[in-house]
mmCIF file of C-alpha atoms and ligand atoms in Angstrom:
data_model
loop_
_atom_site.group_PDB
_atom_site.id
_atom_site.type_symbol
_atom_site.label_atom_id
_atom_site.label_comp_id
_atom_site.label_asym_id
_atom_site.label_seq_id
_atom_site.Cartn_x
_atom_site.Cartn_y
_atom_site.Cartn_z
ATOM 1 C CA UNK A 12 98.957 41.789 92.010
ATOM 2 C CA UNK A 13 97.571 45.083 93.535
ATOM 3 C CA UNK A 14 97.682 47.571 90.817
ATOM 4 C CA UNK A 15 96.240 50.784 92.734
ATOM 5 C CA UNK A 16 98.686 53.022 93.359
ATOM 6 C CA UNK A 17 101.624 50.903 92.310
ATOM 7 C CA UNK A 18 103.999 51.579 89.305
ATOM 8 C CA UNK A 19 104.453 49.051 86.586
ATOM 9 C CA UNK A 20 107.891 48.827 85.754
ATOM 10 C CA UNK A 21 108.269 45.613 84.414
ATOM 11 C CA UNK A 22 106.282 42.378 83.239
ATOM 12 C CA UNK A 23 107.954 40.579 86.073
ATOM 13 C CA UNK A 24 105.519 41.848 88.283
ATOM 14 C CA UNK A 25 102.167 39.768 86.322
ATOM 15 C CA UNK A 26 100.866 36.875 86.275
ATOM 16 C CA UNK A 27 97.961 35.288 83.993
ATOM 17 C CA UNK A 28 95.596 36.298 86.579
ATOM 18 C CA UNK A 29 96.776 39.673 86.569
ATOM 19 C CA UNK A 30 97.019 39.662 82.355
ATOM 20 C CA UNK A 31 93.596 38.249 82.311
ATOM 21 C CA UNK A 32 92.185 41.259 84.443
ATOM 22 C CA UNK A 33 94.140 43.833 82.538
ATOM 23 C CA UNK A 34 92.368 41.657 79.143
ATOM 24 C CA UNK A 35 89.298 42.157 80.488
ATOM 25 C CA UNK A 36 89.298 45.954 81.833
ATOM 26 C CA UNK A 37 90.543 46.377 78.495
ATOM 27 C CA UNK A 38 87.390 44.737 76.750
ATOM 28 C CA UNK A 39 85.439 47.224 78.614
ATOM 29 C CA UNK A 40 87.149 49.900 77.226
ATOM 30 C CA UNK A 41 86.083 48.980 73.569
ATOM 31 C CA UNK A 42 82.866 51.461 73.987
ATOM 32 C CA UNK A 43 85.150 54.243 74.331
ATOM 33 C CA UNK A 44 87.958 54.003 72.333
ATOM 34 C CA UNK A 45 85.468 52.792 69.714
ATOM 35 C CA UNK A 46 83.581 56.264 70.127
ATOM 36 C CA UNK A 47 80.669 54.923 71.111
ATOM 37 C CA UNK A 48 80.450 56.424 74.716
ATOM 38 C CA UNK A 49 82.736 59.461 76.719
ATOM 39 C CA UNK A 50 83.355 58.964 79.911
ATOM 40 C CA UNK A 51 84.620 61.842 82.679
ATOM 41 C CA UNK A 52 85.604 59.225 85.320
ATOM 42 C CA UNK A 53 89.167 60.871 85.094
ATOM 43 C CA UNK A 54 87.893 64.562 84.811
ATOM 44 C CA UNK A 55 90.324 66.999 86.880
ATOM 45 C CA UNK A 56 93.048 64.710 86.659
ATOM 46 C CA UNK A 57 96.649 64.941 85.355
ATOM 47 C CA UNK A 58 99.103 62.570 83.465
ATOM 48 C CA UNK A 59 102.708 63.545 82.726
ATOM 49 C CA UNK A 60 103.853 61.622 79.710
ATOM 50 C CA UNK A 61 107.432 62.369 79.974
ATOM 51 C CA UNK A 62 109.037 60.888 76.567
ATOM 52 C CA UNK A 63 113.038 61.791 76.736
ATOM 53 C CA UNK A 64 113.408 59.130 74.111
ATOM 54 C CA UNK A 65 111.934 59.085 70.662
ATOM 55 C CA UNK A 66 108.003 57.925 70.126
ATOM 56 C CA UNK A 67 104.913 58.255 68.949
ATOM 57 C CA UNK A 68 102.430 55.255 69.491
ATOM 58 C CA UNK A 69 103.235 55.191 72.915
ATOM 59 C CA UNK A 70 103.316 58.829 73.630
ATOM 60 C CA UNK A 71 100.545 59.879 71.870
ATOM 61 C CA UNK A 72 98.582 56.838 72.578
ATOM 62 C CA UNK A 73 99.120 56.836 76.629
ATOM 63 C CA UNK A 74 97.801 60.605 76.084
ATOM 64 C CA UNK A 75 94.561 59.380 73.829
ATOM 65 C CA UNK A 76 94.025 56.593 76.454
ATOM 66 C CA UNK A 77 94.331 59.527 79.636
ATOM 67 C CA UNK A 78 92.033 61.918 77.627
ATOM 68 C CA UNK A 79 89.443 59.017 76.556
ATOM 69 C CA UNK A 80 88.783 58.660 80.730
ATOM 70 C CA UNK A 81 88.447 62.355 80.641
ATOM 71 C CA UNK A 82 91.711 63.366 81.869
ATOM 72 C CA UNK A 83 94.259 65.895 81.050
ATOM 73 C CA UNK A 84 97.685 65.248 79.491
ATOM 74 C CA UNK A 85 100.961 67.387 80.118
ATOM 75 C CA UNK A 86 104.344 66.089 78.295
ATOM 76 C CA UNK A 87 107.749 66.715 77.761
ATOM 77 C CA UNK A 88 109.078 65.232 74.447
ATOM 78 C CA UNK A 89 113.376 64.650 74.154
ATOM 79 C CA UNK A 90 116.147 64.892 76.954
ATOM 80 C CA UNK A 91 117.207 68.469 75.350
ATOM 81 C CA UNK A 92 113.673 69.862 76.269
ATOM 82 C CA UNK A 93 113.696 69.034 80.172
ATOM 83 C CA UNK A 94 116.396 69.981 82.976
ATOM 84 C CA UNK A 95 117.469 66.711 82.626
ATOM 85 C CA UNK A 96 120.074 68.226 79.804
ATOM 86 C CA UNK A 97 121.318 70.613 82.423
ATOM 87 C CA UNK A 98 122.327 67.878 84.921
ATOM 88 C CA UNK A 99 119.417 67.346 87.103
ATOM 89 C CA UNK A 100 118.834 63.577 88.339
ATOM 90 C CA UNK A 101 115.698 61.565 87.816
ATOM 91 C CA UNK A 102 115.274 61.562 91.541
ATOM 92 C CA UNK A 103 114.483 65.626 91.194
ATOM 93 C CA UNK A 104 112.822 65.465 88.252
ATOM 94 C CA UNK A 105 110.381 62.854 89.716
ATOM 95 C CA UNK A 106 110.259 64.609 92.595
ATOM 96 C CA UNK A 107 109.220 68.132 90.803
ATOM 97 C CA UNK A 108 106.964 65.892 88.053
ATOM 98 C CA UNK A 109 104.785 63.763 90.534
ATOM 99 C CA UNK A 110 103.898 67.479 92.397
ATOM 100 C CA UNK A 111 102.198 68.396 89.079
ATOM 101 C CA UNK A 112 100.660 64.866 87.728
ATOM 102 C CA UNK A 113 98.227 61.789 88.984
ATOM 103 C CA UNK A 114 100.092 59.572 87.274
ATOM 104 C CA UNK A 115 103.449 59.553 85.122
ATOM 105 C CA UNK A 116 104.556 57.829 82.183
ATOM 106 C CA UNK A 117 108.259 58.090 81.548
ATOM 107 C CA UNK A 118 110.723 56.996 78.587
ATOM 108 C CA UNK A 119 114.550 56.687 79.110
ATOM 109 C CA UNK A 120 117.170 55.741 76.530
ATOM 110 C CA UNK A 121 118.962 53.708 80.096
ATOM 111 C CA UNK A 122 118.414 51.000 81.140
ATOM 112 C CA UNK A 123 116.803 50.917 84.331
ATOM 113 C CA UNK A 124 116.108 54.640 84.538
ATOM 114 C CA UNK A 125 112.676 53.689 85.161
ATOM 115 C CA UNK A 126 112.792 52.607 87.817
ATOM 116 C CA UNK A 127 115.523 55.313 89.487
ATOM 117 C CA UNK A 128 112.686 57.718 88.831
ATOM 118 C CA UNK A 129 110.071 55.849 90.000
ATOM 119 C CA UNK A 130 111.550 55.330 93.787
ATOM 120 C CA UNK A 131 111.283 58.983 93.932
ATOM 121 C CA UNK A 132 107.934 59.734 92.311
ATOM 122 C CA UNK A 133 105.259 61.042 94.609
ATOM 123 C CA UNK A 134 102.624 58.992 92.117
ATOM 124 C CA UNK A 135 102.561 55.702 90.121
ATOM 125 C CA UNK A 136 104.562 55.936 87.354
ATOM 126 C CA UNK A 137 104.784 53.126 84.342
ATOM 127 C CA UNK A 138 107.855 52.470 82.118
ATOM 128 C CA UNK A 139 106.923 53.600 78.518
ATOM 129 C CA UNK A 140 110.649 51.589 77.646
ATOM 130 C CA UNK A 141 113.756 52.155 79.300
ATOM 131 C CA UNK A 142 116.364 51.180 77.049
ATOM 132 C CA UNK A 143 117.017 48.139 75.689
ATOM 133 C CA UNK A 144 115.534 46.528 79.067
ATOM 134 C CA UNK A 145 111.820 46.573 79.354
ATOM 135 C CA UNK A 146 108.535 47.568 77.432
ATOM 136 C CA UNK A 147 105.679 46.007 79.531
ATOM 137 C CA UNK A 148 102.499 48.035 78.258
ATOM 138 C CA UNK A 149 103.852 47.059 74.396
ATOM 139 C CA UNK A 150 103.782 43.731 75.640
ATOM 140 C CA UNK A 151 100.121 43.784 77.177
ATOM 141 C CA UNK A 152 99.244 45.183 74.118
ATOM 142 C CA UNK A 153 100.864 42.714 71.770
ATOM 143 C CA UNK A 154 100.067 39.700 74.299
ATOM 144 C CA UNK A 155 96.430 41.076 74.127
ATOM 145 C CA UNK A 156 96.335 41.361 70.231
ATOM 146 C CA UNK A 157 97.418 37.666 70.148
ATOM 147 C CA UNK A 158 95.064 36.574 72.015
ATOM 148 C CA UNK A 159 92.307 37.973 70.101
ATOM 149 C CA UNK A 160 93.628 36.952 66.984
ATOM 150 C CA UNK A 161 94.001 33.563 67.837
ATOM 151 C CA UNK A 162 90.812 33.220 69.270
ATOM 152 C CA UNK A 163 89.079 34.334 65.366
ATOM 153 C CA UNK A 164 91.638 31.317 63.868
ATOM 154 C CA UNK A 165 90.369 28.685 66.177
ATOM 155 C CA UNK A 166 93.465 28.717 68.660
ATOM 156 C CA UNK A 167 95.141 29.656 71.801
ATOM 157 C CA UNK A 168 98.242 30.900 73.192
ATOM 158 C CA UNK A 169 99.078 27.815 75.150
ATOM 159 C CA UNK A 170 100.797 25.157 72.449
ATOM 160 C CA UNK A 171 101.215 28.102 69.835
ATOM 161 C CA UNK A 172 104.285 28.766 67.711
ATOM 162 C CA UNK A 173 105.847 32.410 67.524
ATOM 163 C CA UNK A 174 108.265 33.326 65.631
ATOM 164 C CA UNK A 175 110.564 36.534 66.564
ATOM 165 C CA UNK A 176 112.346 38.032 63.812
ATOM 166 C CA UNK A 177 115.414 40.501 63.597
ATOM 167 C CA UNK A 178 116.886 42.556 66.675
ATOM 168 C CA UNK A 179 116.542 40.165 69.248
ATOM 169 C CA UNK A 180 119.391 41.598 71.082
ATOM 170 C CA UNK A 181 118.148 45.516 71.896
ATOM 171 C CA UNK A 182 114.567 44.560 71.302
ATOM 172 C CA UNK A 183 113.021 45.560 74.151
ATOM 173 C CA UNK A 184 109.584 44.613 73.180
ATOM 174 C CA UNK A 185 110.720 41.330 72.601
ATOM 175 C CA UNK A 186 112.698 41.008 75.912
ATOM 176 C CA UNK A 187 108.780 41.682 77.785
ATOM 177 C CA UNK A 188 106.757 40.053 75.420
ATOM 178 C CA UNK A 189 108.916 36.466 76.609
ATOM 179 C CA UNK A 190 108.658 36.731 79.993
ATOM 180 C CA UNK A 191 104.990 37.355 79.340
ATOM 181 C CA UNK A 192 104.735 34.302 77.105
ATOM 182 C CA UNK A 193 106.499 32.200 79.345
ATOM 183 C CA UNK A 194 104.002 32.318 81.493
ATOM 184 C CA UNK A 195 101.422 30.246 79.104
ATOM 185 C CA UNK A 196 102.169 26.802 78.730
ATOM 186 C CA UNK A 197 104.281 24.561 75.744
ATOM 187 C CA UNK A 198 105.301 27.341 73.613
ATOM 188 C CA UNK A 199 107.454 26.876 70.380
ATOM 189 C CA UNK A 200 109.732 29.597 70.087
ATOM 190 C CA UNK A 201 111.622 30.182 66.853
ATOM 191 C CA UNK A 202 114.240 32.488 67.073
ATOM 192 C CA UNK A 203 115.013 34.069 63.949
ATOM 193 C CA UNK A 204 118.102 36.959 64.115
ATOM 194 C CA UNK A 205 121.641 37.242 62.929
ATOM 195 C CA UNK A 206 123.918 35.317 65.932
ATOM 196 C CA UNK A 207 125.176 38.656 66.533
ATOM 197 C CA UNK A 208 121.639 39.879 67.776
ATOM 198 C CA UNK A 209 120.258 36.787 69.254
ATOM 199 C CA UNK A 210 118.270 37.019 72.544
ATOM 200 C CA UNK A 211 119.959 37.570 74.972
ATOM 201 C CA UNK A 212 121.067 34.030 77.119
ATOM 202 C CA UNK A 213 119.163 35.338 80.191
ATOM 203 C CA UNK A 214 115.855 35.244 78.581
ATOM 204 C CA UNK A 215 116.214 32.142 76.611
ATOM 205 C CA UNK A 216 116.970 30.082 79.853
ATOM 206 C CA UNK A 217 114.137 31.447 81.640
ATOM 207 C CA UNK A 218 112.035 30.210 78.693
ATOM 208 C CA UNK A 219 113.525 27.527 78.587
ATOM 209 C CA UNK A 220 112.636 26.245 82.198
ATOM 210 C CA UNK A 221 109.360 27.144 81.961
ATOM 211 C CA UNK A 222 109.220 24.225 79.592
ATOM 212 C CA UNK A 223 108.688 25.541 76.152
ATOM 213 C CA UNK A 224 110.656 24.973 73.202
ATOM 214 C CA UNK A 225 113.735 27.198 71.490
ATOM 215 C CA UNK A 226 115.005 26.929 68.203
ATOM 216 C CA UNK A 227 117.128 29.784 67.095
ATOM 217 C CA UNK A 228 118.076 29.872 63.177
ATOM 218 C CA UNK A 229 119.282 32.534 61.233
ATOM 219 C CA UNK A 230 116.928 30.580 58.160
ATOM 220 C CA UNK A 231 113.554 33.085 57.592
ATOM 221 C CA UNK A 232 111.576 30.287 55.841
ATOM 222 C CA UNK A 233 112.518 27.937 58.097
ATOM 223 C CA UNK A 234 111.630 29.768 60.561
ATOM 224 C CA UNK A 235 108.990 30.904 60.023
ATOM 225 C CA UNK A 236 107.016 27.943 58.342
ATOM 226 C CA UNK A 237 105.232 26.818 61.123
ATOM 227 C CA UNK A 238 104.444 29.605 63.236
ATOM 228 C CA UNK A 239 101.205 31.018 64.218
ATOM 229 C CA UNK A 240 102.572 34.476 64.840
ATOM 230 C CA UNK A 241 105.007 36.068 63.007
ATOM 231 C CA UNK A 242 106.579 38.768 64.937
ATOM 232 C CA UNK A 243 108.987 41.090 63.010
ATOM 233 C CA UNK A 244 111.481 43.822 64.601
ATOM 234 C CA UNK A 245 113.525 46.799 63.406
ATOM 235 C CA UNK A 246 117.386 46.878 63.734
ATOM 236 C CA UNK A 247 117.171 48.872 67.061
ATOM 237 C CA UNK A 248 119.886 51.654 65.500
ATOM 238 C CA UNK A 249 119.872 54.267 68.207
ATOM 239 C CA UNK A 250 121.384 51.267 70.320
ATOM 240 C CA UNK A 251 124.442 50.333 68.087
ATOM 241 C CA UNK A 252 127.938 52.360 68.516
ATOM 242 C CA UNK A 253 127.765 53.379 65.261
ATOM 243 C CA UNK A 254 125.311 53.886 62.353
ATOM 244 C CA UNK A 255 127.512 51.823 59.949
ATOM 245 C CA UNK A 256 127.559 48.321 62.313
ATOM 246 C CA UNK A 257 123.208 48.980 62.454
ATOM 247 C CA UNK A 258 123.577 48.925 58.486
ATOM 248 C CA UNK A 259 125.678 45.125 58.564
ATOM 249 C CA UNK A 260 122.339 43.635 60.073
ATOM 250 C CA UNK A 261 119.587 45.713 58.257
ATOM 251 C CA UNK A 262 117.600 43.914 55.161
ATOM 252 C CA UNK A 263 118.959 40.529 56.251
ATOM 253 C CA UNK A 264 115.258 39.560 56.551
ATOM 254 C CA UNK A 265 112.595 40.677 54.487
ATOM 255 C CA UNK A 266 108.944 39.881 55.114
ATOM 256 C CA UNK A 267 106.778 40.771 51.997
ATOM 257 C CA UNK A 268 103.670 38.802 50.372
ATOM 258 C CA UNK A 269 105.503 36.551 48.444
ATOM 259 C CA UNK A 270 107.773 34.976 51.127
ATOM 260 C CA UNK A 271 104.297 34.831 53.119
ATOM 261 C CA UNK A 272 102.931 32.842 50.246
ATOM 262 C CA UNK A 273 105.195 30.581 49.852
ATOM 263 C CA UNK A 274 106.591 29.861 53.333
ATOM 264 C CA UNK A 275 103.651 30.460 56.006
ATOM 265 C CA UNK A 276 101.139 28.543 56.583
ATOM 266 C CA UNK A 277 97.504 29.764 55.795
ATOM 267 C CA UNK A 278 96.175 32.186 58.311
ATOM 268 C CA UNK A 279 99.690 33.053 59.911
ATOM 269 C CA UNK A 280 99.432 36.099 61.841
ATOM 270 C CA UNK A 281 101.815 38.814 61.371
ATOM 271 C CA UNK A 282 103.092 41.005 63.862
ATOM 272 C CA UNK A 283 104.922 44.183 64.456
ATOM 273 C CA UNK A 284 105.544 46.084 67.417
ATOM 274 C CA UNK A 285 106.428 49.569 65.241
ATOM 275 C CA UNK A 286 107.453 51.797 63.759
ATOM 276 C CA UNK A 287 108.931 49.274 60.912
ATOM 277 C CA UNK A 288 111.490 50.591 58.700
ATOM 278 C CA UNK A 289 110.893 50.918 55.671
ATOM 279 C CA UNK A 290 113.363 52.463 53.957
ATOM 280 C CA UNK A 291 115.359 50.654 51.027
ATOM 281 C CA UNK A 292 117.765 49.336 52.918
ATOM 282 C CA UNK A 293 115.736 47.754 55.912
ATOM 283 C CA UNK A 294 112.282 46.669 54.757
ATOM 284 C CA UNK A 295 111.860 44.643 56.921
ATOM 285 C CA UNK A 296 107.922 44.578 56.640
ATOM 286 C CA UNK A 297 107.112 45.346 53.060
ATOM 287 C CA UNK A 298 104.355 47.146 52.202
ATOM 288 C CA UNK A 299 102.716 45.127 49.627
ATOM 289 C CA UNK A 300 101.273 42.794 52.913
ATOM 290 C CA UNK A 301 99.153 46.090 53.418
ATOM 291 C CA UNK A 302 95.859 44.076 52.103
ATOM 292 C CA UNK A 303 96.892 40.954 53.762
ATOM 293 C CA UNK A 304 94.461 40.261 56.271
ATOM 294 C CA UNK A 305 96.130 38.611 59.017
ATOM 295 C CA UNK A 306 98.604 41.684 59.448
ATOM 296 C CA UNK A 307 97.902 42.957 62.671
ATOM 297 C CA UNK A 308 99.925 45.301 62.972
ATOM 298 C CA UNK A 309 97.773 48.236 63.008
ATOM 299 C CA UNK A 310 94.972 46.495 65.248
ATOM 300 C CA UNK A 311 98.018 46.182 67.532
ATOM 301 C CA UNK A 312 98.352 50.300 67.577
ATOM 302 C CA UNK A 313 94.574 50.745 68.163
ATOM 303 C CA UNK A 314 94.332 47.712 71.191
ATOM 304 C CA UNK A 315 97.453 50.078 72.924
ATOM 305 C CA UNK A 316 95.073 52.173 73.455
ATOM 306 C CA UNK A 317 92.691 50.023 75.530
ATOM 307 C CA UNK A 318 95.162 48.686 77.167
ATOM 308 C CA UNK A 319 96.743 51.854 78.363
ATOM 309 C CA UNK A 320 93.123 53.035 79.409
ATOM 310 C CA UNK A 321 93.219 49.446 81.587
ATOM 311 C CA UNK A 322 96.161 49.939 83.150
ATOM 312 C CA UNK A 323 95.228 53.621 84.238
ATOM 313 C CA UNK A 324 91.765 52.599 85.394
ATOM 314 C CA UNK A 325 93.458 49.577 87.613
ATOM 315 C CA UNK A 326 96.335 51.376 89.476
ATOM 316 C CA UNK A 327 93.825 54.741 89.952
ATOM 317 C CA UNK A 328 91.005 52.674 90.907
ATOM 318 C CA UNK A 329 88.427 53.931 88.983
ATOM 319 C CA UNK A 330 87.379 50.502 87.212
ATOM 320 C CA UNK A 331 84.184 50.285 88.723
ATOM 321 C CA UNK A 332 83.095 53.953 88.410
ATOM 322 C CA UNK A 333 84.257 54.351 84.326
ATOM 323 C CA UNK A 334 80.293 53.456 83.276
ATOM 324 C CA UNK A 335 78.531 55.323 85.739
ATOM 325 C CA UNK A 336 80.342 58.788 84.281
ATOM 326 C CA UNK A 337 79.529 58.153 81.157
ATOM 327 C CA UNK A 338 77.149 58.941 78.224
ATOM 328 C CA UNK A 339 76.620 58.230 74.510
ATOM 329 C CA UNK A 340 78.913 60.425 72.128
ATOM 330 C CA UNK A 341 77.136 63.116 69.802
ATOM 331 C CA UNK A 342 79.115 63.477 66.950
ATOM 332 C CA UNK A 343 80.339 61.346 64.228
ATOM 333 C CA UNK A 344 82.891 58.717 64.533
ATOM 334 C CA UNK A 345 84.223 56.063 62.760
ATOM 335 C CA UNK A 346 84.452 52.500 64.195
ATOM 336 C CA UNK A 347 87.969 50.861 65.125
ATOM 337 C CA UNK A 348 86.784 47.636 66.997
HETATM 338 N N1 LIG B 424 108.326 51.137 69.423
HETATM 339 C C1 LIG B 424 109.029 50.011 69.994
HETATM 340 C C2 LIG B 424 109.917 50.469 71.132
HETATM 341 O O1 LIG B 424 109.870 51.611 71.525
HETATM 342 C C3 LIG B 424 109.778 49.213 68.970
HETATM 343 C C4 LIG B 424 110.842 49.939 68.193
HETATM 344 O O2 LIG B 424 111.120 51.115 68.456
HETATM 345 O O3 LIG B 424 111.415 49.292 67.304
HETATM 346 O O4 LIG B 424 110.651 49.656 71.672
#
């Protein structure tokens, strides 16, 4: 794939050569997000993080990731802030937008809104989620944060076991982070969600023929006993006609130590994509796995940032020049990698 100057939309457009050279941008990143070195190689430059949907990892981290290559970040936050509330279409906004910016990142509660905007933006622009459809940087990120973390227990991604747990259905980080996976090799799947929010057909065929394994159960333990990765999701509310059918599915599965003790095997990486929910009546991720050490869930929040700083450096071609503007940092900071 040639990422300067193209959007990223969706994961449909990698492949594993293409993940591996995000990986690896993103390993040379570590210096700065770490702290350890600034770099201007983005000085002058403009992102327009244009969130008309609820965030705040991927907002605020696409703007730390911008700022870390030394550029500047201008954002709209919620459809009632922007002209988009007074009727104007994505193909004017992007219009107006990509004038002002290098680069945009845009959020959309619809499906495919994306996309619309991007055929009209001036400047690459990558999907921050639209919908229930896509969420490709999340998946980079969590793709990336397997990777590592089954590299420290010995393993790899091809012949793993994953198990995806809860809203299957509106999950949009799910619905990337398969395709992504289905590009590695003999995968078991477990597919843990009330039938009502199961994955969507769609994606399980095209798993499916690329020859790895489904099981879908509604069974926790069982489902989870074998895996590698444990990957929990919230009950994607804002998604549901009403708040009262998001409450029939919420608490029907409950990570916490003790079901990790006695159902997952030693070493069992658990994942999150965030933000879990953890009121009473969801919980889905308890917080008593806090000092468990294979939750990754907030090394996944700090690799989104080296990610997003890969995927800015590759479609504004500035890989090669990120060192060269550099210099050590002179004040204190605290390590993350
Ligand atoms: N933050 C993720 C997303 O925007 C997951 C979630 O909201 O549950 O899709």
């Amino acid at each position: 794939m040639n990422f300067v100057g193209h959007h990223i939309l969706t994961v449909d457009q990698f492949d594993r050569a293409d993940i591996q050279r995000v990986f690896k941008v993103a390993d040379s990143m570590i210096p700065y997000a770490n702290r350890e070195r600034v770099t201007r190689v983005l000085e002058g430059a403009i992102l327009g993080n244009m969130f008309f949907e609820p965030s705040t990892r991927t907002r605020v981290s696409f703007g730390c990731a911008w700022n870390l290559l030394g550029g500047e970040v201008r954002e709209t936050t919620g459809i009632k802030a922007s002209a988009l509330a007074k009727g104007e279409s994505f193909y004017d906004t992007a219009r107006v937008l990509s004038g002002y910016s290098d680069a945009i990142v845009m959020r959309h509660e619809m499906m495919g809104s994306v996309a619309e905007f991007a055929a009209a933006s001036r400047v690459p622009v990558i999907n921050g989620g639209d919908g229930a459809n896509e969420h490709p940087s999340q998946a980079l990120l969590d793709l990336y944060t397997i990777d590592r973390e089954l590299k420290h227990n010995g393993k790899r991604i091809d012949q793993m076991t994953i198990a995806l747990v809860g809203d299957l259905r509106f999950g949009r980080a799910v619905h990337s982070l398969c395709k992504l996976l289905s590009l590695y090799t003999s995968i078991k799947f477990r597919l843990i969600s009330p039938e009502a929010l199961a994955l969507p057909a769609s994606y399980i065929e095209s798993i499916q023929a690329a020859g790895h394994e489904v099981i879908q159960t509604s069974n926790l333990q069982e489902g989870i006993s074998k895996a590698d990765i444990v990957y929990v999701t919230r009950t994607q509310e804002e998604r549901f006609d009403s708040p009262e059918e998001a409450l029939r599915y919420k608490g029907l599965f409950r990570m916490n130590q003790a079901v990790y003790t006695e159902f997952c095997q030693p070493n069992t990486v658990i994942m999150h994509p965030l933000p879990r929910d953890s009121r009473a009546e969801a919980n889905e991720l308890d917080n008593d796995l806090n000092d468990n050490p294979n939750l990754a869930i907030f090394r996944q929040t700090d690799n989104g940032v080296v990610i997003r700083m890969a995927l800015f450096a590759l479609i504004l071609d500035v890989v090669d020049q990120v060192d060269a503007s550099s210099r050590p940092v002179n004040w204190y900071t605290a390590r993350r990698f």
